[in-house]
Coordinates of C-alpha atoms and ligand atoms in Angstrom, one line a residue:
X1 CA 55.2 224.5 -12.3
X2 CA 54.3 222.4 -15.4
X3 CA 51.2 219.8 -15.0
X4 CA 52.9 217.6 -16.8
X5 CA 56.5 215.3 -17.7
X6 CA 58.4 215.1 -20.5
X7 CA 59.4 211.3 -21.8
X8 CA 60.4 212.5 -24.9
X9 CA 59.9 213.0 -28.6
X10 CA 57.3 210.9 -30.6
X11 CA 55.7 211.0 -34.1
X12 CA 58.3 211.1 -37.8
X13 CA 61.5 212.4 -36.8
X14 CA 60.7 212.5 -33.3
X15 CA 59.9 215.9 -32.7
X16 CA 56.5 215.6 -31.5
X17 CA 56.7 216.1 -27.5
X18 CA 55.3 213.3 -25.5
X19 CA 54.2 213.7 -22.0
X20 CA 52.5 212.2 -19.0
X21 CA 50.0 214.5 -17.3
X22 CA 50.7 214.5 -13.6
X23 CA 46.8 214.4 -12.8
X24 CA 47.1 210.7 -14.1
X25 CA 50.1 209.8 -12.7
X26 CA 48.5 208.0 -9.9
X27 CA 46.8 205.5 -12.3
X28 CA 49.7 203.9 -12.3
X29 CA 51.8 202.3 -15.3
X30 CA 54.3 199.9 -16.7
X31 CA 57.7 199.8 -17.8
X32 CA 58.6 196.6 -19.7
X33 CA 61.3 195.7 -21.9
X34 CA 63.5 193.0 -22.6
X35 CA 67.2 193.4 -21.1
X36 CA 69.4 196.1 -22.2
X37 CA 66.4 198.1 -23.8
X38 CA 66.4 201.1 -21.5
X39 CA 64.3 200.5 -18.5
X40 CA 66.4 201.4 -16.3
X41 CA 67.1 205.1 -17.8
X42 CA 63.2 205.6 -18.5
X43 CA 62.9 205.0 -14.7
X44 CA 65.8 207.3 -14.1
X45 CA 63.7 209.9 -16.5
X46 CA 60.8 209.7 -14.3
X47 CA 61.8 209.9 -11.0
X48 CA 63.9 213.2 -11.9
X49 CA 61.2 214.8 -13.5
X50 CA 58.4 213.4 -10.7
X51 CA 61.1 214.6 -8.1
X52 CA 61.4 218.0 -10.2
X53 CA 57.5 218.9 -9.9
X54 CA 57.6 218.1 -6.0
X55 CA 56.4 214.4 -5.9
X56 CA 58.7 212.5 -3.6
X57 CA 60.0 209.0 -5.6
X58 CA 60.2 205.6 -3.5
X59 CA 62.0 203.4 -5.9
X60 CA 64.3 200.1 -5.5
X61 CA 67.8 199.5 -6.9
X62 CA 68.3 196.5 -8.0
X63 CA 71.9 196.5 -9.9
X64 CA 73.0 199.5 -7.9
X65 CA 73.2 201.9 -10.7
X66 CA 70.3 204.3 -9.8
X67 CA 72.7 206.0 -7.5
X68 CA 73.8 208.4 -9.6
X69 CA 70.5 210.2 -9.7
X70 CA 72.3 212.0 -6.7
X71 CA 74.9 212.9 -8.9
X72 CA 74.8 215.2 -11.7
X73 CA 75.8 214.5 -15.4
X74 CA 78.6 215.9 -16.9
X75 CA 79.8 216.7 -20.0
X76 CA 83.0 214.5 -19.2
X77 CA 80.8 211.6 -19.3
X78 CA 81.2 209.4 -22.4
X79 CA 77.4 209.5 -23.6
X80 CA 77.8 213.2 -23.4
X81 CA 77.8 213.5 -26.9
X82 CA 75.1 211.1 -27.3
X83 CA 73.0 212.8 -24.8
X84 CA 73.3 216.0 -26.1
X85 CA 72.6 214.5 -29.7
X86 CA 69.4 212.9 -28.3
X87 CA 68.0 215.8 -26.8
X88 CA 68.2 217.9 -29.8
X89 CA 66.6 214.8 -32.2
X90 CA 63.4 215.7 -29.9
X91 CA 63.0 219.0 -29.0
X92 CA 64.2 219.1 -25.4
X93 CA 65.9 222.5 -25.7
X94 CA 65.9 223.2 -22.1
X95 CA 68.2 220.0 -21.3
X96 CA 70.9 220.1 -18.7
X97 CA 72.7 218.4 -16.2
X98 CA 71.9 218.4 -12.0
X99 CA 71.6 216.2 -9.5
X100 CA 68.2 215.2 -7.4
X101 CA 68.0 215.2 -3.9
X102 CA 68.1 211.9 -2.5
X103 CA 68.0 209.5 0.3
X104 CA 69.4 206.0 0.5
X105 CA 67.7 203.7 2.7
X106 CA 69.0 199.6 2.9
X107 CA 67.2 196.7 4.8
X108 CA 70.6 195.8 6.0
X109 CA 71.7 199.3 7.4
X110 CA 74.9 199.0 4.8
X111 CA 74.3 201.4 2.0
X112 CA 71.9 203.5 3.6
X113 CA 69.9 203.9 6.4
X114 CA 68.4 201.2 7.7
X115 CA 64.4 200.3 7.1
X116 CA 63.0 198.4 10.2
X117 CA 59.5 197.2 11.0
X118 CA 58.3 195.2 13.7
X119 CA 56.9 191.6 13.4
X120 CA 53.6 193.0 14.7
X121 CA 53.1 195.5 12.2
X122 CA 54.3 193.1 9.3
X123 CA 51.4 190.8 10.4
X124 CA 50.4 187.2 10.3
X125 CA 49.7 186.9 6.4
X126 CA 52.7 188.6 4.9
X127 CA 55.1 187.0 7.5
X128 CA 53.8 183.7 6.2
X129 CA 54.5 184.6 2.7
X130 CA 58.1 185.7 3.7
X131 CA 59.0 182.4 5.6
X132 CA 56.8 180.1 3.2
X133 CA 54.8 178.4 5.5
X134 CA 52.3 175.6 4.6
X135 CA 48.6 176.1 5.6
X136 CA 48.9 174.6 9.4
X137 CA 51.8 176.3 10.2
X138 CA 50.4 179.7 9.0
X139 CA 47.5 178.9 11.0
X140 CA 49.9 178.3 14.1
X141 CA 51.2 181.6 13.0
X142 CA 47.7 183.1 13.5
X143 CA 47.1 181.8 16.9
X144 CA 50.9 183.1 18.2
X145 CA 49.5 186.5 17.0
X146 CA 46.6 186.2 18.9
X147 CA 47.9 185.4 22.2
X148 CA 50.4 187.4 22.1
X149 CA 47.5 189.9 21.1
X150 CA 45.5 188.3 24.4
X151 CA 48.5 188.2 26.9
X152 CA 49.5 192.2 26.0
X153 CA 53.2 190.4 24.6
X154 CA 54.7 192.9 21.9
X155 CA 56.0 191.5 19.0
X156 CA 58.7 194.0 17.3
X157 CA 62.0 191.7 16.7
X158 CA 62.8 188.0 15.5
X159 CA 64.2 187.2 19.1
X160 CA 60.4 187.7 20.5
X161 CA 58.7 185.5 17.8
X162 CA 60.4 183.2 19.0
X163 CA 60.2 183.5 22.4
X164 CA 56.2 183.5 21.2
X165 CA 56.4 180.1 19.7
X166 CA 58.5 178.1 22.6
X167 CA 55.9 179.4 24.9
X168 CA 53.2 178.5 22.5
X169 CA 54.7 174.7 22.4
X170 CA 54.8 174.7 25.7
X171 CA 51.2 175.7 26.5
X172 CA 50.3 173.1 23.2
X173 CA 48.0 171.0 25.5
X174 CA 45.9 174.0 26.7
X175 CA 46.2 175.5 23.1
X176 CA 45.0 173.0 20.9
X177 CA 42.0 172.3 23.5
X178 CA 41.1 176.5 22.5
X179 CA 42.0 176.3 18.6
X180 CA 42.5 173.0 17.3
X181 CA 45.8 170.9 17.0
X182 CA 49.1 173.0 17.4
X183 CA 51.7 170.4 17.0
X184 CA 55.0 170.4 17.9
X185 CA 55.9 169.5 14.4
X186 CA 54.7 172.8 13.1
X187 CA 56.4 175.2 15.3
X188 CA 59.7 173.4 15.4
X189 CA 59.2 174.5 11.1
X190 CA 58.5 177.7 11.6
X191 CA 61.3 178.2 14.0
X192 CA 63.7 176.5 11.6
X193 CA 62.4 179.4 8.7
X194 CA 62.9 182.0 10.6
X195 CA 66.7 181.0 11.7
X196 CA 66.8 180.6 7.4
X197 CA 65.5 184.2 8.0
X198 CA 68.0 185.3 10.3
X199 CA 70.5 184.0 8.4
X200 CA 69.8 185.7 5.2
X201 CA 70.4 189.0 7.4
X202 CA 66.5 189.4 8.0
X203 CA 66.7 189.9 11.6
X204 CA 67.9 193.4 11.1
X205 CA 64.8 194.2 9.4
X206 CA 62.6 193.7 12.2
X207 CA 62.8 196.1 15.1
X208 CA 62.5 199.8 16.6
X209 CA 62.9 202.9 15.5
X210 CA 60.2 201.2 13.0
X211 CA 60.1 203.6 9.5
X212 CA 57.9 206.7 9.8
X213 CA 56.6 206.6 6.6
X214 CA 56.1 210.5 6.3
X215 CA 60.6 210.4 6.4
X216 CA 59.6 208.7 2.5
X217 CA 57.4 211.4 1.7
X218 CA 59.4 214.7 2.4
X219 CA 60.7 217.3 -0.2
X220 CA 63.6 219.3 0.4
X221 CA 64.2 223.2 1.3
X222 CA 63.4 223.9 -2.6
X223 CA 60.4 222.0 -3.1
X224 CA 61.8 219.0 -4.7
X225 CA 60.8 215.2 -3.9
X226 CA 63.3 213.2 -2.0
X227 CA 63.6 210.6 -4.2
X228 CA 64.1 207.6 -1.8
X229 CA 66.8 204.8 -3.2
X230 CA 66.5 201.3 -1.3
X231 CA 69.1 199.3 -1.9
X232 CA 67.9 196.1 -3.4
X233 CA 71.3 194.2 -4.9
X234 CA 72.2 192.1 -2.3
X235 CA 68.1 192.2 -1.5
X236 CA 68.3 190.4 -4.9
X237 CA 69.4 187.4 -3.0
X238 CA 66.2 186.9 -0.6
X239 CA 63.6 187.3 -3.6
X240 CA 61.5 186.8 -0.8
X241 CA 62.5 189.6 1.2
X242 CA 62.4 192.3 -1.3
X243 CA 58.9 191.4 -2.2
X244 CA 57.1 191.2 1.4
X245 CA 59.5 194.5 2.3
X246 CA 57.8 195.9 -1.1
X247 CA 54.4 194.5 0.0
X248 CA 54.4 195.7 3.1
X249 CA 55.6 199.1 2.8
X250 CA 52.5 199.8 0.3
X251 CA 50.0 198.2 2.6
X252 CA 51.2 200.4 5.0
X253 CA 50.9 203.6 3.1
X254 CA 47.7 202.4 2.1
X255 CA 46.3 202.5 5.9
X256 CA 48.4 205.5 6.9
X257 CA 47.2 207.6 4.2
X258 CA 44.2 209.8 4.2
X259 CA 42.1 209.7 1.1
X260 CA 42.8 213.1 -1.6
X261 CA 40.7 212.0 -4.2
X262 CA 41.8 213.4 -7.3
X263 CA 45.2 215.4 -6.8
X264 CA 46.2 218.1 -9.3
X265 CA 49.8 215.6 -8.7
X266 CA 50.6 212.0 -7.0
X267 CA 52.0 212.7 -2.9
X268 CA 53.8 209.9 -3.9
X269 CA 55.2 207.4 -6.9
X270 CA 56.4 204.3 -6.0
X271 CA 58.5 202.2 -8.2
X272 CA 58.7 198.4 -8.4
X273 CA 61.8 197.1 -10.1
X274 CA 61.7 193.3 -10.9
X275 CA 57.8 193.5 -10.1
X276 CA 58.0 189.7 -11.4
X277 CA 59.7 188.5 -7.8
X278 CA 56.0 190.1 -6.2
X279 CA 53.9 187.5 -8.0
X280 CA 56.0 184.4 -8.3
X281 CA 54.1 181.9 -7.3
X282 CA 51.9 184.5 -4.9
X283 CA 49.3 182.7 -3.4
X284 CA 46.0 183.8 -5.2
X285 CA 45.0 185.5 -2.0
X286 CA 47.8 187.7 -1.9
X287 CA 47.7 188.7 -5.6
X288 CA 44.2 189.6 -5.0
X289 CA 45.2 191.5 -2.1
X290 CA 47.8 193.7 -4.0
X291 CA 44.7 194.1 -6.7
X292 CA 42.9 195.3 -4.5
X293 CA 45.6 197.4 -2.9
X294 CA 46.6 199.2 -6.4
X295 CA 42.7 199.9 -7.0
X296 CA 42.2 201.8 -3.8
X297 CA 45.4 203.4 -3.1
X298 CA 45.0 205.9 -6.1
X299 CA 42.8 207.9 -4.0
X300 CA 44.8 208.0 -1.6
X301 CA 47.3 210.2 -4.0
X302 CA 50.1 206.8 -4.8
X303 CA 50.9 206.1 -8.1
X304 CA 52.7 202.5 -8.4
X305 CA 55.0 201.7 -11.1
X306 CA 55.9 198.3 -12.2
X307 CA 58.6 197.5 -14.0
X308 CA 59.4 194.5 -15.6
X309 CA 60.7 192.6 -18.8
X310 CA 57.7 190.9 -19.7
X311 CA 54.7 192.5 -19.1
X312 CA 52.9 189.3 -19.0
X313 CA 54.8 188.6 -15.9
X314 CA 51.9 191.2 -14.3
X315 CA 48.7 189.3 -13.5
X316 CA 46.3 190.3 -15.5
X317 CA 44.0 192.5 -13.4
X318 CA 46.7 194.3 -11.7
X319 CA 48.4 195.1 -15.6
X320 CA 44.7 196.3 -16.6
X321 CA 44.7 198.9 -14.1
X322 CA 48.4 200.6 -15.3
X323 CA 47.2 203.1 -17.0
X324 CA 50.6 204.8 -18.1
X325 CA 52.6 202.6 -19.8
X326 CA 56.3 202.3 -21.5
X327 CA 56.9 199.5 -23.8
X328 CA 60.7 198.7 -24.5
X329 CA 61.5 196.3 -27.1
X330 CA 60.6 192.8 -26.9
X331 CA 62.2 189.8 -28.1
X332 CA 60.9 187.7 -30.7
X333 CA 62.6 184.2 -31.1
X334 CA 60.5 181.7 -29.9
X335 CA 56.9 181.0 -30.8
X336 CA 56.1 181.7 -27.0
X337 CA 58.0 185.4 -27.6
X338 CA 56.0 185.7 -30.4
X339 CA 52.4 185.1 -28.5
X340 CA 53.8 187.6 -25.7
X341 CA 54.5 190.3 -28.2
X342 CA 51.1 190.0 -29.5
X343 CA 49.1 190.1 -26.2
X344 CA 51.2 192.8 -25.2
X345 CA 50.3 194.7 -28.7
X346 CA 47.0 193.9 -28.1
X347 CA 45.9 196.0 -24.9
X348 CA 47.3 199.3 -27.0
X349 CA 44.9 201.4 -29.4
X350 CA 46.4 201.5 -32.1
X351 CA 48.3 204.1 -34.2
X352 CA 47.2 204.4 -37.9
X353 CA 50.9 204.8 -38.7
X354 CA 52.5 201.7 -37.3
X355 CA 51.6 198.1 -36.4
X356 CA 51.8 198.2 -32.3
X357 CA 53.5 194.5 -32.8
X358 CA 55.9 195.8 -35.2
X359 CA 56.9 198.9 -33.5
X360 CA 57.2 196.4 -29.9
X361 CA 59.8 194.5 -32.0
X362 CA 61.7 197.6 -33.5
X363 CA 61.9 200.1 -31.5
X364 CA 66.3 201.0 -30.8
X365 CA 67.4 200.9 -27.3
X366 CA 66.4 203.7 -25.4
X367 CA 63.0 203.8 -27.6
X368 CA 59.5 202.9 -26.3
X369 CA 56.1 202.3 -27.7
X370 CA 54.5 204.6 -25.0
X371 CA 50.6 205.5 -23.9
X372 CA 50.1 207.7 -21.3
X373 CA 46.9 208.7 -20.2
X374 CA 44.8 211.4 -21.9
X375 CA 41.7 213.4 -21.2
X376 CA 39.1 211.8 -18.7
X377 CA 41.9 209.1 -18.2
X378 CA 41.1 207.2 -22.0
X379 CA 44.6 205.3 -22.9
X380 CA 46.3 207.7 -25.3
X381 CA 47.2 206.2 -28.7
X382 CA 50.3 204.5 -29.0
X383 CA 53.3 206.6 -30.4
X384 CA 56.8 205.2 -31.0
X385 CA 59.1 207.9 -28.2
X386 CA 62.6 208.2 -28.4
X387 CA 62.9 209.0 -24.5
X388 CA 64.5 211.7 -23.3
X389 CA 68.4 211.7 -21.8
X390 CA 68.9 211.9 -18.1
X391 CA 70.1 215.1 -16.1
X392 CA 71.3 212.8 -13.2
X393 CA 74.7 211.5 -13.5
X394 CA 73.8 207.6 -15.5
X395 CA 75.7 204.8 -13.7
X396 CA 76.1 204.0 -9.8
X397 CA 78.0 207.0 -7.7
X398 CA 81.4 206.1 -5.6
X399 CA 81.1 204.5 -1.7
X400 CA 82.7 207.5 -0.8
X401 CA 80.0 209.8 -2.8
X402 CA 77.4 207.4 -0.7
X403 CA 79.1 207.8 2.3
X404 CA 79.2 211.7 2.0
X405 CA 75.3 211.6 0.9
X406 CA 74.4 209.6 4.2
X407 CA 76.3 211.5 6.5
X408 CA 74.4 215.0 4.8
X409 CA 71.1 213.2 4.8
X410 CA 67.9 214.7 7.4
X411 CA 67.6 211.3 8.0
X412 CA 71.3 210.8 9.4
X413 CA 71.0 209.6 13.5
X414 CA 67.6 208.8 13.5
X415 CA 67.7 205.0 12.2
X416 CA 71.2 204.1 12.7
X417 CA 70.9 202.5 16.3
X418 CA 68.8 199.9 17.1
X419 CA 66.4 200.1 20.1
X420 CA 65.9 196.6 22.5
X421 CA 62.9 197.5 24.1
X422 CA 60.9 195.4 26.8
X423 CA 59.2 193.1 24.6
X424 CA 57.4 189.3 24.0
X425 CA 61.3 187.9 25.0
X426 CA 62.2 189.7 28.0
X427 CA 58.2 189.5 29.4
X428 CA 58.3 185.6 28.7
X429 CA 62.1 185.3 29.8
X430 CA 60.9 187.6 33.3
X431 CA 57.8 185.0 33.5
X432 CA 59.8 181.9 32.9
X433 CA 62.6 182.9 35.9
X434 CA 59.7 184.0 38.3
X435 CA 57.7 180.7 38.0
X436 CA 60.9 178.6 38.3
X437 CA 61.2 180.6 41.5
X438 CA 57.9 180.2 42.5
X439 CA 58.0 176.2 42.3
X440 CA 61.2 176.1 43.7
X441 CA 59.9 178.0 46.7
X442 CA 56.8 176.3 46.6
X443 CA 59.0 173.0 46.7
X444 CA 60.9 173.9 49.6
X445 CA 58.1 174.9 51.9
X446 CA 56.2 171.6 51.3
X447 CA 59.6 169.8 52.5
X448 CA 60.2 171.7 55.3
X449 CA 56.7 171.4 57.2
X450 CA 54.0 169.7 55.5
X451 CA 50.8 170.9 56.4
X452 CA 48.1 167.9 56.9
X453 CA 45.9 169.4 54.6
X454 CA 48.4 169.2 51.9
X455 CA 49.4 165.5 53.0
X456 CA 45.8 164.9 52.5
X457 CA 45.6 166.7 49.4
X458 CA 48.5 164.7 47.9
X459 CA 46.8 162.0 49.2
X460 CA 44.0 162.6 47.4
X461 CA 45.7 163.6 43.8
X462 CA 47.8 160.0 44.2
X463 CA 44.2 158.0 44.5
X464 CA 41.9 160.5 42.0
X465 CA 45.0 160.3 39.3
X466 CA 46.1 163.4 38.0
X467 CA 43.3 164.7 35.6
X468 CA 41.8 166.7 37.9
X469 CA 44.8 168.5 39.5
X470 CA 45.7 168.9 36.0
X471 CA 42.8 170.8 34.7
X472 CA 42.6 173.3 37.9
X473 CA 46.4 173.7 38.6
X474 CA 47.5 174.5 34.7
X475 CA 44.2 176.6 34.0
X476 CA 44.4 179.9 31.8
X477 CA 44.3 182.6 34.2
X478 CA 47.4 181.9 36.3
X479 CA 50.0 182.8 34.4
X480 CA 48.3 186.0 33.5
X481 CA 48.3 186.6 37.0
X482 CA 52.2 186.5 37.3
X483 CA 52.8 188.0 34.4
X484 CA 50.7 191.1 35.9
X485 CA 52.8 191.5 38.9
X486 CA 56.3 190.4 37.5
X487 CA 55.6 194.2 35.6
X488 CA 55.7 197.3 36.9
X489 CA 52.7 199.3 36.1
X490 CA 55.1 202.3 34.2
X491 CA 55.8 199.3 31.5
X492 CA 52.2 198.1 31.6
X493 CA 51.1 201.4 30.3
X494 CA 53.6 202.0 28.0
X495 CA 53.0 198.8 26.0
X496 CA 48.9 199.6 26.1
X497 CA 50.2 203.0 24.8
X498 CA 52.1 202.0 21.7
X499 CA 53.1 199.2 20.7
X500 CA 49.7 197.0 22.3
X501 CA 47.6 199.0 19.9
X502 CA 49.9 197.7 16.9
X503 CA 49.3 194.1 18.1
X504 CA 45.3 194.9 17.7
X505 CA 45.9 196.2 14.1
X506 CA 48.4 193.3 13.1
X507 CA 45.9 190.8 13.7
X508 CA 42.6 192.8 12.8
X509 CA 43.3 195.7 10.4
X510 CA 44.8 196.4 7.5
X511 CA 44.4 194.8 4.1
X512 CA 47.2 192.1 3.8
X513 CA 47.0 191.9 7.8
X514 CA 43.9 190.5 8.6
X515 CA 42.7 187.1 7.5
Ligands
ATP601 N1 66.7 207.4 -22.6 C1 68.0 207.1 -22.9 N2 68.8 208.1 -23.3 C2 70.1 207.8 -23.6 N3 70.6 206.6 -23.5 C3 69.8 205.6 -23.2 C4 68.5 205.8 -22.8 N4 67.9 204.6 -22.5 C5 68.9 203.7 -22.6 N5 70.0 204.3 -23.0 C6 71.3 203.5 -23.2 O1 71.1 202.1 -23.1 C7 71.8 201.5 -22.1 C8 71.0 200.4 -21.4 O2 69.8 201.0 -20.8 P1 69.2 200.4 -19.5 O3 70.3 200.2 -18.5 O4 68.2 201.4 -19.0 O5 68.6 199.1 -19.9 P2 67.7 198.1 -19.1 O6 66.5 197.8 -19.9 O7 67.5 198.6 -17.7 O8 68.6 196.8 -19.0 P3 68.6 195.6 -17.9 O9 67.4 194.8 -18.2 O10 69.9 194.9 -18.2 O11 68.6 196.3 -16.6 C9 72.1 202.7 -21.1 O12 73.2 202.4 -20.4 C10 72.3 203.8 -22.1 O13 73.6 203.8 -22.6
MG602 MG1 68.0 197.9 -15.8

């Protein structure tokens, strides 16, 4: 197998092979390009020929027309002619059509199998992100998380969030005497976000079976990389979504995965379409977390791949660490374009033949100023590439191809159902019922024969005013005490088994999951 990928031809008349060595490929890199310019196909390009040396592909479709890398070309196809033209212009003598293997995964369980997580494992930090919460109400956020870390309460759908929060307004008094003011004011906002949530079809995201991220890292029986296709176009419309789902999923593969050092080839590529939506007004924090996140996760073997139209859209210390990068054309009308074009010519070294700036401007559709990483991972010199024509089928694949492709996937059964299990709601729904019966109970004995003690005790409470009973009768540990026996001890140890120790990392591990 070759250590390396062919983008295409470079250098007068093309002919000159260009190629990205697979022992750099997790140093990341940048696709930009203003529309129409061929981003799209140069990610198609890659995630064949990454798929093609055994590196399984995780990439996002935004206008639904990376599909047809399940499909392959034919000559029927009305670029064939083009293709075949194209090929031959650079060298690429071995050029054919076949399809990759792929599976299609959607947050909303429509187009492909559905991608779940739990709200524990998506954590305090990125949840706030998602649901745009101000500074106190995060901070409300942070405490729910840690009682329900304290009381053993599993977070894994919306429905026990916000079970969480009623109970945390209700215990508010007790609350804010432990961790400062929780007002009512807050919670009732964060409730309101996440019905916003809900409504934008978010609930489905969170939930069990949770994504085992080793089903987004499998090759098929030839050796080939699944490449995985999330369906992103109707994702589009909750920018918010798409970026935390993004977000997440890399900080989890960042703690799940053990450290390789340098591989002879990524385990993994990773490919963010519209990376602008990730750092739209990003709090600093966060951008520094996904910095941080793109610096470390190299060694663990993940290259990530933004692509973009501008590549000033990438803050600036995540765009110096892409090492491999494709320029499309860029437009120069304004004086602003013009300052973009520049910058963006400006982190090249430059080729004695061509101006960088000029070549940014000129290059045809399909065309890119390209540097991919070289010997001792120095930035290659920049050479004008015509890129190479896809083997895939270009354009988006039938819903009856789709349906056929889900239906043969490994993944088929596995996601499709969702699983309810005992969680935050149904332990805080159990506790609610059993201390309504408990007062009621309580109620009717004192009617039916009040002791003299308690007489006296009532007594007592009328004349003392009720700041003392207050502080004894509503202390922390009853309702701990209830919540113990309204389990059985099988449920107990199941939730210490699993899902408990998720809580504990939610809160305390992890990179964007901690505070
Ligand atoms: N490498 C290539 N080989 C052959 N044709 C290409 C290549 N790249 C681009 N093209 C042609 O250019 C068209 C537009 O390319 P593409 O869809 O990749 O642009 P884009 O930059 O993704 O645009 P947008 O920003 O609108 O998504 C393609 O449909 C195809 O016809
Ligand atoms: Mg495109």
């Amino acid at each position: 197998m070759s250590d390396k990928i062919f983008l295409g031809g470079g250098g007068a008349g093309y002919g000159i092979p260009q190629e990205m060595a697979l022992k750099y490929a997790n140093r990341h890199g940048l696709i930009a390009g203003a529309t129409g310019t061929g981003k799209t196909v140069t990610l198609q390009i890659l995630a064949e020929s990454f798929s093609n040396a055994g590196v399984p592909v995780i990439l996002a479709d935004v206008k639904g027309d990376l599909s047809g890398l399940a499909k392959s070309g034919t000559a029927s196809h009305k670029l064939h002619e083009a293709f075949t033209s194209r090929a031959q212009t650079i060298g690429f003598d071995d050029y054919h059509y076949h399809a990759c293997p792929v599976t299609f995964w959607d947050l909303y369980g429509h187009q492909g199998h559905p991608v779940r997580t739990t709200v524990a494992e998506m954590g305090p930090l990125l949840l706030s992100r998602l649901l745009e919460l101000s500074e106190a109400q995060e901070g409300i956020l942070n405490i729910a998380f840690r009682l329900a870390d304290e009381e053993g309460l599993p977070l894994l759908d919306l429905k026990d969030l916000q079970a969480l929060l009623v109970w945390t307004g209700e215990n508010r008094a007790d609350l804010s005497l432990r961790y400062g003011n929780v007002s009512t004011a807050s919670i009732g906002a964060i409730q309101r976000r996440l019905l916003v949530l809900e409504n934008q079809g978010g609930g489905q995201f969170f939930g069990e079976p949770a994504l085992e991220l080793s089903d987004l890292m499998r090759c098929d029986a030839e050796g080939r990389g699944m490449i995985n296709i999330l369906a992103a176009d109707k994702l589009m419309a909750a920018p918010g979504l798409y970026a935390t789902f993004l977000l997440w999923l890399l900080s989890e593969l960042f703690e799940e995965l053990p450290e390789v050092g340098d591989p002879d080839k990524p385990r993994l590529v990773f490919f963010f379409d519209e990376a602008h939506l990730l750092f739209d007004d990003a709090p600093k924090a966060l951008i520094d977390k996904v910095e941080q996140v793109a610096r470390l996760i190299r060694s663990k073997g993940v290259g990530i791949y933004f692509i973009t139209q501008n590549p000033a859209d990438v803050p600036e210390d995540i765009l110096g660490q892409l090492g491999n990068r494709i320029q499309h054309a860029l437009r120069a009308f304004t004086a602003r374009d013009r300052k973009n074009l520049k910058l963006a010519a400006e982190t090249y070294r430059e080729n004695p033949r061509f101006s960088t700036e000029d070549a940014i401007r000129e290059v045809g559709v399909g065309e890119a100023v390209t540097s991919m990483l070289q010997k001792k991972g120095v930035p290659g010199v920049v050479e004008r590439t015509l890129i190479r024509p896809p083997s895939s089928q270009l354009g988006p694949i039938t819903d009856v191809e789709r349906k056929a492709a889900l239906q043969a996937s490994g993944m088929a059964g596995k996601y499709d159902q969702t699983l309810d299990r005992h969680s935050a709601y149904e332990i805080l729904a159990q506790r609610a019922a059993q201390a309504a019966t408990e007062a009621e109970v309580a109620e009717e004995q004192a009617e039916a024969a009040p002791e003299p003690m308690a007489r006296e005790f009532n007594a007592a409470r009328r004349y003392s005013g009720s700041r003392v009973s207050r502080s004894t009768s509503r202390s922390y540990g009853k309702p701990k005490d209830t919540f113990g026996s309204a389990l059985s001890e099988a449920v107990i140890k199941e939730l210490k088994g699993t899902t408990g120790r998720r809580i504990v990392r939610g809160i305390l591990g992890g990179l964007f999951k901690g505070r």
